Coordinates of C-alpha atoms in Angstrom, one line a residue:
X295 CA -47.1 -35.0 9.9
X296 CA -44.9 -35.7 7.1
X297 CA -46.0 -32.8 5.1
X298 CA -45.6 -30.4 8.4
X299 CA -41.7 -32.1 8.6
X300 CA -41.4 -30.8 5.2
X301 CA -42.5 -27.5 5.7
X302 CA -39.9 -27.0 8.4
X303 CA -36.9 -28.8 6.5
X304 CA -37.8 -26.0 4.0
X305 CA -38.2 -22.9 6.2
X306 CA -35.0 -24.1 7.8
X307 CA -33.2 -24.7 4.5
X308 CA -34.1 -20.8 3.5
X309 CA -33.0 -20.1 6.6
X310 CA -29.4 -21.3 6.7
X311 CA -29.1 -19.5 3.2
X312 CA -30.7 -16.4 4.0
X313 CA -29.1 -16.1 7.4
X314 CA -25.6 -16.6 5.5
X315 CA -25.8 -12.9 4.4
X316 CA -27.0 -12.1 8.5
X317 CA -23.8 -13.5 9.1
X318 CA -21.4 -11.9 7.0
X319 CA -23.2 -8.4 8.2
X320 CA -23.2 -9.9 11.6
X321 CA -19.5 -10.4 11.4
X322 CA -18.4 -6.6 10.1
X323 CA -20.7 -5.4 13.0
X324 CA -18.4 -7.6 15.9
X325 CA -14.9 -7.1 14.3
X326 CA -15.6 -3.2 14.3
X327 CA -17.1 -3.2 17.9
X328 CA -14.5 -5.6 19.0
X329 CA -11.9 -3.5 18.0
X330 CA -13.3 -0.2 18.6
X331 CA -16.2 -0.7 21.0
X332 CA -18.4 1.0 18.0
X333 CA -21.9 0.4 16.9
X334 CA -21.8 0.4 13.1
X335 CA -25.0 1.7 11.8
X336 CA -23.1 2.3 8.2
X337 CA -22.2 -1.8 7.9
X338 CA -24.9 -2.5 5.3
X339 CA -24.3 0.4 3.3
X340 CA -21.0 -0.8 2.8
X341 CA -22.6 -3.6 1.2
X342 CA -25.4 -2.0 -0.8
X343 CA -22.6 0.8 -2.1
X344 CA -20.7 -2.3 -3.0
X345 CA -23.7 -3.2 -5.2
X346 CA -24.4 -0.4 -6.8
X347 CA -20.8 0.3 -8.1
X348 CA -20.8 -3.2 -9.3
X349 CA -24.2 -2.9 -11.1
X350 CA -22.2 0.6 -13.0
X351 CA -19.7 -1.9 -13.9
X352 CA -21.2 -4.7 -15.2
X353 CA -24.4 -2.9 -16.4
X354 CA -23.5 0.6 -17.7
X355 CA -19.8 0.6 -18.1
X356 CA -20.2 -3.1 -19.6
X357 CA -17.1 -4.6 -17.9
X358 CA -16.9 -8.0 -17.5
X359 CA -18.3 -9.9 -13.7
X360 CA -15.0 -10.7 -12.0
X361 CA -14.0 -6.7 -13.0
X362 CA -17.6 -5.8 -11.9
X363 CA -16.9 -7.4 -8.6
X364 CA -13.2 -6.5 -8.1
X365 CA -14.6 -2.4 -8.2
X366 CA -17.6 -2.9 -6.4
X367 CA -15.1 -4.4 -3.5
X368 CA -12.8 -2.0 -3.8
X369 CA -15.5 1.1 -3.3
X370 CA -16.7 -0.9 -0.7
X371 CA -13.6 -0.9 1.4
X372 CA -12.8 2.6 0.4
X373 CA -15.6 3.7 2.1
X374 CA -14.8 2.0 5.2
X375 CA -11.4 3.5 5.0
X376 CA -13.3 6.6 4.9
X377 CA -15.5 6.3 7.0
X378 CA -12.8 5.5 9.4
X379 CA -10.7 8.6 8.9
X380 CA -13.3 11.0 8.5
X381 CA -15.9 9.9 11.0
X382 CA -14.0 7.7 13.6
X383 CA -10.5 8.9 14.2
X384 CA -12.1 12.6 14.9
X385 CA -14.4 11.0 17.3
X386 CA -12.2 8.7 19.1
X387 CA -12.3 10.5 21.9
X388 CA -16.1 11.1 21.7
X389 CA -18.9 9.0 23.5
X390 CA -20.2 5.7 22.3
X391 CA -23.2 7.4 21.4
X392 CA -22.1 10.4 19.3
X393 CA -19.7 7.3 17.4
X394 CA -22.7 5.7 16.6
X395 CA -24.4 9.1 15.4
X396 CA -21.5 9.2 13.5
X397 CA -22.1 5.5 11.7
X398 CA -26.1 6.1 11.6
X399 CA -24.8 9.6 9.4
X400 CA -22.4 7.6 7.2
X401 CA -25.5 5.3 6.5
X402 CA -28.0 7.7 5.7
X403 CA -25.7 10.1 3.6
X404 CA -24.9 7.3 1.2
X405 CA -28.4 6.5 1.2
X406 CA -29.0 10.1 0.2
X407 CA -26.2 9.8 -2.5
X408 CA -27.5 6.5 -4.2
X409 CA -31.3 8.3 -4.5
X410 CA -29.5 11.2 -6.4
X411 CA -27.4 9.3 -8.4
X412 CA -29.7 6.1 -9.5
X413 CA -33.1 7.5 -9.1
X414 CA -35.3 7.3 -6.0
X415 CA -37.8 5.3 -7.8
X416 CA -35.9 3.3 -10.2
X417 CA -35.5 -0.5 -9.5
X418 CA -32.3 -2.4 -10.4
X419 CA -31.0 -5.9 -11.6
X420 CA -27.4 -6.9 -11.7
X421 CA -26.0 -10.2 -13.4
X422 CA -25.4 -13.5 -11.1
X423 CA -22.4 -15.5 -11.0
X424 CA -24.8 -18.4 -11.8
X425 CA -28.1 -18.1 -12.6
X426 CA -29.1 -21.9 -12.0
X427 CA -31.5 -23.3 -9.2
X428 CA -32.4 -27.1 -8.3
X429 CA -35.0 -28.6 -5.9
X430 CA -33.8 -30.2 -2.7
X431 CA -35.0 -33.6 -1.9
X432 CA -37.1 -32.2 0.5
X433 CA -39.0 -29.9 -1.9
X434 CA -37.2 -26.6 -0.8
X435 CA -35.9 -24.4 -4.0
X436 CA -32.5 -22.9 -3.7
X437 CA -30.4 -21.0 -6.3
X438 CA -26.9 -21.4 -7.0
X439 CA -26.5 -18.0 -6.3
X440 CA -27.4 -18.6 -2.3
X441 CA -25.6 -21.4 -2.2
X442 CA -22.2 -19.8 -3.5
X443 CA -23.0 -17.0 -0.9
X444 CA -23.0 -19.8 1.6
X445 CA -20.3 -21.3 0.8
X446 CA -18.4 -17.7 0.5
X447 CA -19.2 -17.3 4.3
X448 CA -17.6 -20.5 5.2
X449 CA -14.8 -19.7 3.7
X450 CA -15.1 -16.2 5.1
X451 CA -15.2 -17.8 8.7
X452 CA -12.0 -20.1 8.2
X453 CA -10.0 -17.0 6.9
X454 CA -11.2 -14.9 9.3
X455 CA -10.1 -17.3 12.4
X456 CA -7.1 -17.9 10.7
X457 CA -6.2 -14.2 10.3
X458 CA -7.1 -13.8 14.3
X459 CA -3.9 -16.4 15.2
X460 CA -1.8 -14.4 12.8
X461 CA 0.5 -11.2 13.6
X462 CA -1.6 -8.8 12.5
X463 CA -4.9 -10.5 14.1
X464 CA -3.3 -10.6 17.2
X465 CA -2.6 -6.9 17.2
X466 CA -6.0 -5.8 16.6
X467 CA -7.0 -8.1 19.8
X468 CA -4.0 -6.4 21.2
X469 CA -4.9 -3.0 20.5
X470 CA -8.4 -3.5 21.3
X471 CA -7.6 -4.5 24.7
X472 CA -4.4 -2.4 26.0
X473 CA -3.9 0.6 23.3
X474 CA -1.6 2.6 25.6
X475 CA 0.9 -1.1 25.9
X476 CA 0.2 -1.9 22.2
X477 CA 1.8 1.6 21.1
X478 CA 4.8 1.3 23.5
X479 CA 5.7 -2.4 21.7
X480 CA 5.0 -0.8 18.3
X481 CA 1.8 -1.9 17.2
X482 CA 0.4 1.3 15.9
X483 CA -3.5 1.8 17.1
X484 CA -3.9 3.6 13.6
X485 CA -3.3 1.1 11.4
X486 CA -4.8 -1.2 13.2
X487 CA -8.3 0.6 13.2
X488 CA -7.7 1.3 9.8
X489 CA -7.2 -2.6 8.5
X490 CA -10.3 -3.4 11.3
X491 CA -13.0 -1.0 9.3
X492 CA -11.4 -2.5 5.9
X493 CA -12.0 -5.4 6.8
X494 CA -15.6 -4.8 8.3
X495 CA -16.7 -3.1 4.9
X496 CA -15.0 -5.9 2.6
X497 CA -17.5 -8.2 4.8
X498 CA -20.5 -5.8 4.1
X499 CA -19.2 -6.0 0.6
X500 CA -19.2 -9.2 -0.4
X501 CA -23.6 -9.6 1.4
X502 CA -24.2 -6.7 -1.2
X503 CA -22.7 -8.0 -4.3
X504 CA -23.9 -11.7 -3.4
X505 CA -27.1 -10.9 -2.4
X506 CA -28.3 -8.1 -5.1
X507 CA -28.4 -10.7 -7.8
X508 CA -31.1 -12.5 -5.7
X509 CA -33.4 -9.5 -6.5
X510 CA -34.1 -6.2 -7.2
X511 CA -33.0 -3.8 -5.5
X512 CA -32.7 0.1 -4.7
X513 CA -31.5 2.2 -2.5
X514 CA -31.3 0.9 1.2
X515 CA -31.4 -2.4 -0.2
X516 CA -29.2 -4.3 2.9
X517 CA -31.0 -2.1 5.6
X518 CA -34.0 -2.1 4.8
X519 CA -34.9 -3.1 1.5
X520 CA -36.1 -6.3 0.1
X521 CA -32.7 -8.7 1.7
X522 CA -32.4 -6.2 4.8
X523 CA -30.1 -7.6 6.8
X524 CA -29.1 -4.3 9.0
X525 CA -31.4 -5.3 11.8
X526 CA -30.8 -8.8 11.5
X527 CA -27.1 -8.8 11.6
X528 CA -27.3 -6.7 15.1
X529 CA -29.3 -9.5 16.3
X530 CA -27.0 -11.7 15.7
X531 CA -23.7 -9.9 17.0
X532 CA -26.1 -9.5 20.2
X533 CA -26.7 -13.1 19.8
X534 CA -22.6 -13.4 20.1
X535 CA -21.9 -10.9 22.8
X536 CA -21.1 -8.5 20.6
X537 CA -17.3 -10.1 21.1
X538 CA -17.6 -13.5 19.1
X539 CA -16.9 -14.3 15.6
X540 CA -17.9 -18.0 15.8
X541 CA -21.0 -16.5 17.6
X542 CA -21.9 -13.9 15.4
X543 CA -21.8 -16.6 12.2
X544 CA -24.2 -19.0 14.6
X545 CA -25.8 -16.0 15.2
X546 CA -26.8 -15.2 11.6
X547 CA -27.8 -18.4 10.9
X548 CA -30.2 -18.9 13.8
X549 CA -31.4 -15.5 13.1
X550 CA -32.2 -17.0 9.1
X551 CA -34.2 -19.8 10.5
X552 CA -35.6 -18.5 13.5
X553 CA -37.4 -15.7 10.8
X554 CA -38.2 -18.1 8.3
X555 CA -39.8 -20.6 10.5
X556 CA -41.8 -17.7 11.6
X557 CA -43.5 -17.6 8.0
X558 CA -45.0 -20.9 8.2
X559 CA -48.7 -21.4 7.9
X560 CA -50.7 -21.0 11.2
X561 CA -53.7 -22.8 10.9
X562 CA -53.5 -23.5 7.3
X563 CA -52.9 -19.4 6.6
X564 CA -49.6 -17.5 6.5
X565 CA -49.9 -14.5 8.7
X566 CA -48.2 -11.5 7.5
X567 CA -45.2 -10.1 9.5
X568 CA -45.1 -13.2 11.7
X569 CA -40.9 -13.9 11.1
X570 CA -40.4 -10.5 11.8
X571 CA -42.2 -10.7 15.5
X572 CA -41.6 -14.2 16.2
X573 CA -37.6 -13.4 15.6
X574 CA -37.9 -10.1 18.0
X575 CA -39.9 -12.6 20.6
X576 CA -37.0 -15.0 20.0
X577 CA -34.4 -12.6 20.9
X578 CA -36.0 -10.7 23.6
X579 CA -36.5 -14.3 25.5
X580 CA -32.6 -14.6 24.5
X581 CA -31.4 -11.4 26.4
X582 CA -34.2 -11.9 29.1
X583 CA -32.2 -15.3 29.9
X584 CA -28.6 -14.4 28.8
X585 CA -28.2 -10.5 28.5
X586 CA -24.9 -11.2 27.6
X587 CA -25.4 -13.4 24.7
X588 CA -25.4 -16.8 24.4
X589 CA -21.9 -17.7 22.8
X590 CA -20.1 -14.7 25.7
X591 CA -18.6 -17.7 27.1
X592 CA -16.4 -18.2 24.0
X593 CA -16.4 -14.4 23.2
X594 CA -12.8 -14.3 24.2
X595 CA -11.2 -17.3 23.1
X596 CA -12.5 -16.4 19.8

């Protein structure tokens, strides 16, 4: 029994740290929808352009890491900006579903454009901020690295509820929920959707920087590469209504764990895949009992 206790205190340690990166992808996906009502297909390749401007920083240009990091941000925010300019504000009037056309292209043309540019088959490394590990108590190994990214999204979470009790977060609620009032009392629906998307690919930034480190990668690496967390971080905005922030940072964590509990050994053998379907049996039991979510009751508030 003790050795099974351990097992799980481990699965669910690798759970919290992975599902910290869930959550920060989780939390771009709700802010954009939120404001915008928009699926955003493109919110991991925020992250993964992120990463690869910061590995031609740091390992081809030869700039320092906090310069590394301060370009790879900044490309990653550009492209939401653009993405919002080019894509969205032509489409605004468009259906749901040719907006999230519109994300799903954003996605796979910068897909395209990191094949052509690094190499389809070439497999990359960038430099951590720490490349230190210890051993929990309980056995389970965690890098520094994973636990800084932690740590990143708790302070992510207080900012980001701070910012919503602020002018300029309560505009974007504002403008979310009555454009046509919002523009008549000056808070211009423009600007607004521009900071939103900013804001959105500065969160898909930072899970790209902080999570390439961890591993290889390549192209595709947030959506469906070795840390792919595109699929993952829908399930846990759905997990938050699609409306919560609090929820869609629960979400991402209970995503992590629920996956990596999934990979314990059955019987004594690990059986391939099983995170994967246990999480999809996890969340179709969620929706099947609350289509709505479970934290919709705060969506709101939050």
């Amino acid at each position: 029994m003790s050795e099974l206790l351990q097992e799980l205190a481990i699965a669910l340690t690798a759970g919290v740290l992975r599902g910290s990166v869930y959550a920060l992808v989780a939390l771009g996906i709700v802010l954009v929808y939120r404001a915008s009502g928009v699926f955003n297909f493109a919110q991991a390749e925020f992250g993964t352009t992120a990463l690869f401007a910061t590995y031609t920083a740091i390992e081809l240009w030869g700039w320092g890491y906090p310069s590394g990091f301060a370009f790879g941000m900044a490309v990653g925010i550009a492209m939401g900006l653009l993405t919002e300019r080019l894509v969205i504000h032509p489409l605004r009037n468009a259906s749901r579903v040719t907006l999230l056309v519109g994300t799903a292209g954003v996605a796979l043309a910068a897909i395209g454009l990191q094949f052509w540019l690094y190499n389809e088959t070439l497999i990359m490394t960038v430099r951590k901020i720490h490349d230190g590990f210890y051993v929990t108590p309980w056995g389970a190994p965690v890098t520094v690295q994973s636990v800084i990214t932690a740590g990143v999204l708790a302070v992510v979470a207080v900012a980001l509820a701070l910012f919503f009790r602020s002018p300029s977060g309560l505009a974007i609620q504002a403008a979310q929920q009555e454009p046509v009032a919002s523009e008549l009392i000056g808070v211009s629906v423009r600007r607004v959707s521009m900071l939103t998307w900013g804001i959105a690919a500065a969160l898909g930034a930072l899970a790209g920087i902080l999570t390439g480190p961890m591993t290889t990668f390549t192209a595709a690496f947030l959506s469906f590469g070795a840390y792919a967390a595109l699929l993952p971080g829908f399930m846990a905005a759905v997990l938050a209504g699609m409306r919560s922030m609090p929820g869609a940072v629960a979400g991402g964590l209970v995503v992590g764990c629920v996956e990596q509990l999934g990979t314990l050994s059955v019987l004594g053998e690990a059986v391939p895949g099983a995170g994967a379907a246990i999480l999809f049996v996890f969340l179709l039991g969620v929706l099947l009992v609350r289509p709505h979510g479970i934290f919709v009751g705060r969506a709101v508030a939050a």
